[in-house]
């Protein structure tokens, strides 16, 4: 079970989608054996380097007000706080300190944020903003591993590619221990006459993206695909399972 997240990132790498380095290490603090820890790469330009991408901004939808609403809920205040929804968010860069001191990254962030904002406002369709093939592969992999928890608008991460001038997904926290009961594209809108103000409904409302998603879903979510993939990672997986077995034999 603890190897699932490592496998998820390997699947992303197999499909050319930006992924993070993920590993397991034995940790000791002075003479105290703290056991086996999972270690995950943080967001920064180093992620793009090992994913063979040009320098650029990594972005997300700002979740600040969303978490204010979640805190209210945890404290027993149940309010319909529209300000905390996707419709009130905006695109912000990771590692702001680095971005604001680098003109190239400022330019990358500005262009990426503009595309995401135009998408949020229904001024551009998903296929005019996102690298559709990579977004389709990303969602098909999420369906394969059951990682839908990570698709919440407050969790998704993006990257603006200056060469393609499109926005790509960045894989992060698949939570792939859950059973797949629905797929990412299995969405029934309340109204077919207008797109709801919801990140995923906007994404899947674009027929260009939806077609690419279905094609990749049919290719990736098969026993043949996974068996071939599993064979390609078996020796590395055995090594990771060996590390984990030191604590969970």
PDB file of N, CA, C and O in Angstrom, residues 36-72:
ATOM      1  N   UNK A  36      10.931   4.246   8.576  1.00  0.00           N
ATOM      2  CA  UNK A  36      10.940   4.536   7.144  1.00  0.00           C
ATOM      3  C   UNK A  36      10.029   5.731   6.863  1.00  0.00           C
ATOM      4  O   UNK A  36       8.880   5.764   7.299  1.00  0.00           O
ATOM      5  N   UNK A  37      10.558   6.694   6.131  1.00  0.00           N
ATOM      6  CA  UNK A  37       9.793   7.872   5.727  1.00  0.00           C
ATOM      7  C   UNK A  37       9.655   7.898   4.206  1.00  0.00           C
ATOM      8  O   UNK A  37      10.555   7.476   3.481  1.00  0.00           O
ATOM      9  N   UNK A  38       8.519   8.406   3.748  1.00  0.00           N
ATOM     10  CA  UNK A  38       8.371   8.718   2.322  1.00  0.00           C
ATOM     11  C   UNK A  38       8.866  10.140   2.125  1.00  0.00           C
ATOM     12  O   UNK A  38       8.564  11.026   2.920  1.00  0.00           O
ATOM     13  N   UNK A  39       9.652  10.361   1.089  1.00  0.00           N
ATOM     14  CA  UNK A  39      10.179  11.689   0.804  1.00  0.00           C
ATOM     15  C   UNK A  39       9.732  12.094  -0.602  1.00  0.00           C
ATOM     16  O   UNK A  39       9.887  11.336  -1.556  1.00  0.00           O
ATOM     17  N   UNK A  40       9.110  13.273  -0.693  1.00  0.00           N
ATOM     18  CA  UNK A  40       8.560  13.741  -1.958  1.00  0.00           C
ATOM     19  C   UNK A  40       9.181  15.091  -2.325  1.00  0.00           C
ATOM     20  O   UNK A  40       9.312  15.966  -1.484  1.00  0.00           O
ATOM     21  N   UNK A  41       9.534  15.208  -3.586  1.00  0.00           N
ATOM     22  CA  UNK A  41      10.136  16.435  -4.097  1.00  0.00           C
ATOM     23  C   UNK A  41       9.161  17.609  -3.979  1.00  0.00           C
ATOM     24  O   UNK A  41       7.965  17.462  -4.213  1.00  0.00           O
ATOM     25  N   UNK A  42       9.683  18.772  -3.610  1.00  0.00           N
ATOM     26  CA  UNK A  42       8.850  19.969  -3.549  1.00  0.00           C
ATOM     27  C   UNK A  42       8.899  20.678  -4.903  1.00  0.00           C
ATOM     28  O   UNK A  42       9.754  20.416  -5.733  1.00  0.00           O
ATOM     29  N   UNK A  43       7.944  21.590  -5.109  1.00  0.00           N
ATOM     30  CA  UNK A  43       7.846  22.283  -6.390  1.00  0.00           C
ATOM     31  C   UNK A  43       8.946  23.331  -6.546  1.00  0.00           C
ATOM     32  O   UNK A  43       9.217  24.109  -5.633  1.00  0.00           O
ATOM     33  N   UNK A  44       9.567  23.349  -7.712  1.00  0.00           N
ATOM     34  CA  UNK A  44      10.616  24.312  -8.034  1.00  0.00           C
ATOM     35  C   UNK A  44      11.160  24.014  -9.422  1.00  0.00           C
ATOM     36  O   UNK A  44      10.734  23.064 -10.084  1.00  0.00           O
ATOM     37  N   UNK A  45      12.124  24.807  -9.844  1.00  0.00           N
ATOM     38  CA  UNK A  45      12.668  24.642 -11.190  1.00  0.00           C
ATOM     39  C   UNK A  45      13.368  23.297 -11.375  1.00  0.00           C
ATOM     40  O   UNK A  45      13.461  22.782 -12.493  1.00  0.00           O
ATOM     41  N   UNK A  46      13.841  22.696 -10.278  1.00  0.00           N
ATOM     42  CA  UNK A  46      14.489  21.383 -10.369  1.00  0.00           C
ATOM     43  C   UNK A  46      13.513  20.316 -10.884  1.00  0.00           C
ATOM     44  O   UNK A  46      13.921  19.379 -11.559  1.00  0.00           O
ATOM     45  N   UNK A  47      12.217  20.474 -10.563  1.00  0.00           N
ATOM     46  CA  UNK A  47      11.208  19.534 -11.063  1.00  0.00           C
ATOM     47  C   UNK A  47      11.157  19.569 -12.586  1.00  0.00           C
ATOM     48  O   UNK A  47      11.095  18.539 -13.257  1.00  0.00           O
ATOM     49  N   UNK A  48      11.208  20.765 -13.141  1.00  0.00           N
ATOM     50  CA  UNK A  48      11.138  20.925 -14.590  1.00  0.00           C
ATOM     51  C   UNK A  48      12.388  20.382 -15.264  1.00  0.00           C
ATOM     52  O   UNK A  48      12.325  19.834 -16.361  1.00  0.00           O
ATOM     53  N   UNK A  49      13.531  20.525 -14.610  1.00  0.00           N
ATOM     54  CA  UNK A  49      14.786  20.037 -15.181  1.00  0.00           C
ATOM     55  C   UNK A  49      14.753  18.530 -15.387  1.00  0.00           C
ATOM     56  O   UNK A  49      15.104  18.036 -16.464  1.00  0.00           O
ATOM     57  N   UNK A  50      14.316  17.772 -14.379  1.00  0.00           N
ATOM     58  CA  UNK A  50      14.337  16.311 -14.556  1.00  0.00           C
ATOM     59  C   UNK A  50      13.127  15.819 -15.352  1.00  0.00           C
ATOM     60  O   UNK A  50      13.051  14.633 -15.694  1.00  0.00           O
ATOM     61  N   UNK A  51      12.195  16.720 -15.645  1.00  0.00           N
ATOM     62  CA  UNK A  51      11.093  16.375 -16.542  1.00  0.00           C
ATOM     63  C   UNK A  51      11.334  16.900 -17.962  1.00  0.00           C
ATOM     64  O   UNK A  51      10.417  16.871 -18.796  1.00  0.00           O
ATOM     65  N   UNK A  52      12.540  17.381 -18.213  1.00  0.00           N
ATOM     66  CA  UNK A  52      12.935  17.869 -19.541  1.00  0.00           C
ATOM     67  C   UNK A  52      12.003  18.959 -20.063  1.00  0.00           C
ATOM     68  O   UNK A  52      11.582  18.950 -21.217  1.00  0.00           O
ATOM     69  N   UNK A  53      11.692  19.928 -19.194  1.00  0.00           N
ATOM     70  CA  UNK A  53      10.865  21.056 -19.576  1.00  0.00           C
ATOM     71  C   UNK A  53      11.690  22.339 -19.465  1.00  0.00           C
ATOM     72  O   UNK A  53      12.590  22.434 -18.630  1.00  0.00           O
ATOM     73  N   UNK A  54      11.386  23.335 -20.297  1.00  0.00           N
ATOM     74  CA  UNK A  54      12.093  24.608 -20.183  1.00  0.00           C
ATOM     75  C   UNK A  54      11.711  25.336 -18.894  1.00  0.00           C
ATOM     76  O   UNK A  54      10.667  25.040 -18.293  1.00  0.00           O
ATOM     77  N   UNK A  55      12.524  26.233 -18.492  1.00  0.00           N
ATOM     78  CA  UNK A  55      12.281  27.049 -17.309  1.00  0.00           C
ATOM     79  C   UNK A  55      10.901  27.695 -17.398  1.00  0.00           C
ATOM     80  O   UNK A  55      10.491  28.161 -18.464  1.00  0.00           O
ATOM     81  N   UNK A  56      10.173  27.702 -16.309  1.00  0.00           N
ATOM     82  CA  UNK A  56       8.842  28.287 -16.348  1.00  0.00           C
ATOM     83  C   UNK A  56       8.179  28.270 -14.987  1.00  0.00           C
ATOM     84  O   UNK A  56       8.675  27.650 -14.041  1.00  0.00           O
ATOM     85  N   UNK A  57       7.053  28.934 -14.888  1.00  0.00           N
ATOM     86  CA  UNK A  57       6.346  29.058 -13.617  1.00  0.00           C
ATOM     87  C   UNK A  57       5.459  27.842 -13.353  1.00  0.00           C
ATOM     88  O   UNK A  57       4.814  27.324 -14.255  1.00  0.00           O
ATOM     89  N   UNK A  58       5.467  27.395 -12.091  1.00  0.00           N
ATOM     90  CA  UNK A  58       4.523  26.391 -11.615  1.00  0.00           C
ATOM     91  C   UNK A  58       3.422  27.149 -10.888  1.00  0.00           C
ATOM     92  O   UNK A  58       3.699  28.014 -10.044  1.00  0.00           O
ATOM     93  N   UNK A  59       2.171  26.860 -11.225  1.00  0.00           N
ATOM     94  CA  UNK A  59       1.053  27.639 -10.712  1.00  0.00           C
ATOM     95  C   UNK A  59       0.000  26.761 -10.033  1.00  0.00           C
ATOM     96  O   UNK A  59      -0.013  25.548 -10.192  1.00  0.00           O
ATOM     97  N   UNK A  60      -0.882  27.429  -9.313  1.00  0.00           N
ATOM     98  CA  UNK A  60      -2.053  26.774  -8.724  1.00  0.00           C
ATOM     99  C   UNK A  60      -3.151  27.826  -8.561  1.00  0.00           C
ATOM    100  O   UNK A  60      -2.897  29.033  -8.644  1.00  0.00           O
ATOM    101  N   UNK A  61      -4.371  27.335  -8.331  1.00  0.00           N
ATOM    102  CA  UNK A  61      -5.445  28.246  -7.952  1.00  0.00           C
ATOM    103  C   UNK A  61      -5.247  28.574  -6.479  1.00  0.00           C
ATOM    104  O   UNK A  61      -5.114  27.669  -5.652  1.00  0.00           O
ATOM    105  N   UNK A  62      -5.223  29.852  -6.128  1.00  0.00           N
ATOM    106  CA  UNK A  62      -5.016  30.249  -4.733  1.00  0.00           C
ATOM    107  C   UNK A  62      -6.149  29.696  -3.859  1.00  0.00           C
ATOM    108  O   UNK A  62      -7.317  29.993  -4.097  1.00  0.00           O
ATOM    109  N   UNK A  63      -5.812  28.871  -2.832  1.00  0.00           N
ATOM    110  CA  UNK A  63      -6.852  28.242  -2.014  1.00  0.00           C
ATOM    111  C   UNK A  63      -7.071  28.934  -0.671  1.00  0.00           C
ATOM    112  O   UNK A  63      -7.732  28.390   0.206  1.00  0.00           O
ATOM    113  N   UNK A  64      -6.506  30.126  -0.500  1.00  0.00           N
ATOM    114  CA  UNK A  64      -6.545  30.787   0.804  1.00  0.00           C
ATOM    115  C   UNK A  64      -7.943  30.926   1.381  1.00  0.00           C
ATOM    116  O   UNK A  64      -8.212  30.541   2.531  1.00  0.00           O
ATOM    117  N   UNK A  65      -8.887  31.462   0.605  1.00  0.00           N
ATOM    118  CA  UNK A  65     -10.248  31.658   1.109  1.00  0.00           C
ATOM    119  C   UNK A  65     -10.985  30.334   1.276  1.00  0.00           C
ATOM    120  O   UNK A  65     -11.843  30.187   2.148  1.00  0.00           O
ATOM    121  N   UNK A  66     -10.622  29.364   0.452  1.00  0.00           N
ATOM    122  CA  UNK A  66     -11.207  28.028   0.583  1.00  0.00           C
ATOM    123  C   UNK A  66     -10.880  27.443   1.950  1.00  0.00           C
ATOM    124  O   UNK A  66     -11.740  26.864   2.625  1.00  0.00           O
ATOM    125  N   UNK A  67      -9.629  27.609   2.370  1.00  0.00           N
ATOM    126  CA  UNK A  67      -9.233  27.060   3.665  1.00  0.00           C
ATOM    127  C   UNK A  67      -9.825  27.848   4.822  1.00  0.00           C
ATOM    128  O   UNK A  67     -10.050  27.292   5.904  1.00  0.00           O
ATOM    129  N   UNK A  68     -10.114  29.149   4.630  1.00  0.00           N
ATOM    130  CA  UNK A  68     -10.841  29.910   5.643  1.00  0.00           C
ATOM    131  C   UNK A  68     -12.223  29.279   5.859  1.00  0.00           C
ATOM    132  O   UNK A  68     -12.702  29.138   6.983  1.00  0.00           O
ATOM    133  N   UNK A  69     -12.869  28.914   4.738  1.00  0.00           N
ATOM    134  CA  UNK A  69     -14.187  28.273   4.809  1.00  0.00           C
ATOM    135  C   UNK A  69     -14.089  26.917   5.494  1.00  0.00           C
ATOM    136  O   UNK A  69     -14.937  26.560   6.318  1.00  0.00           O
ATOM    137  N   UNK A  70     -13.042  26.152   5.175  1.00  0.00           N
ATOM    138  CA  UNK A  70     -12.877  24.840   5.800  1.00  0.00           C
ATOM    139  C   UNK A  70     -12.669  24.979   7.309  1.00  0.00           C
ATOM    140  O   UNK A  70     -13.196  24.180   8.094  1.00  0.00           O
ATOM    141  N   UNK A  71     -11.927  25.984   7.728  1.00  0.00           N
ATOM    142  CA  UNK A  71     -11.707  26.206   9.168  1.00  0.00           C
ATOM    143  C   UNK A  71     -13.028  26.561   9.838  1.00  0.00           C
ATOM    144  O   UNK A  71     -13.341  26.062  10.934  1.00  0.00           O
ATOM    145  N   UNK A  72     -13.820  27.422   9.177  1.00  0.00           N
ATOM    146  CA  UNK A  72     -15.141  27.755   9.724  1.00  0.00           C
ATOM    147  C   UNK A  72     -15.969  26.494   9.919  1.00  0.00           C
ATOM    148  O   UNK A  72     -16.637  26.308  10.939  1.00  0.00           O
TER     149      UNK A  72
END
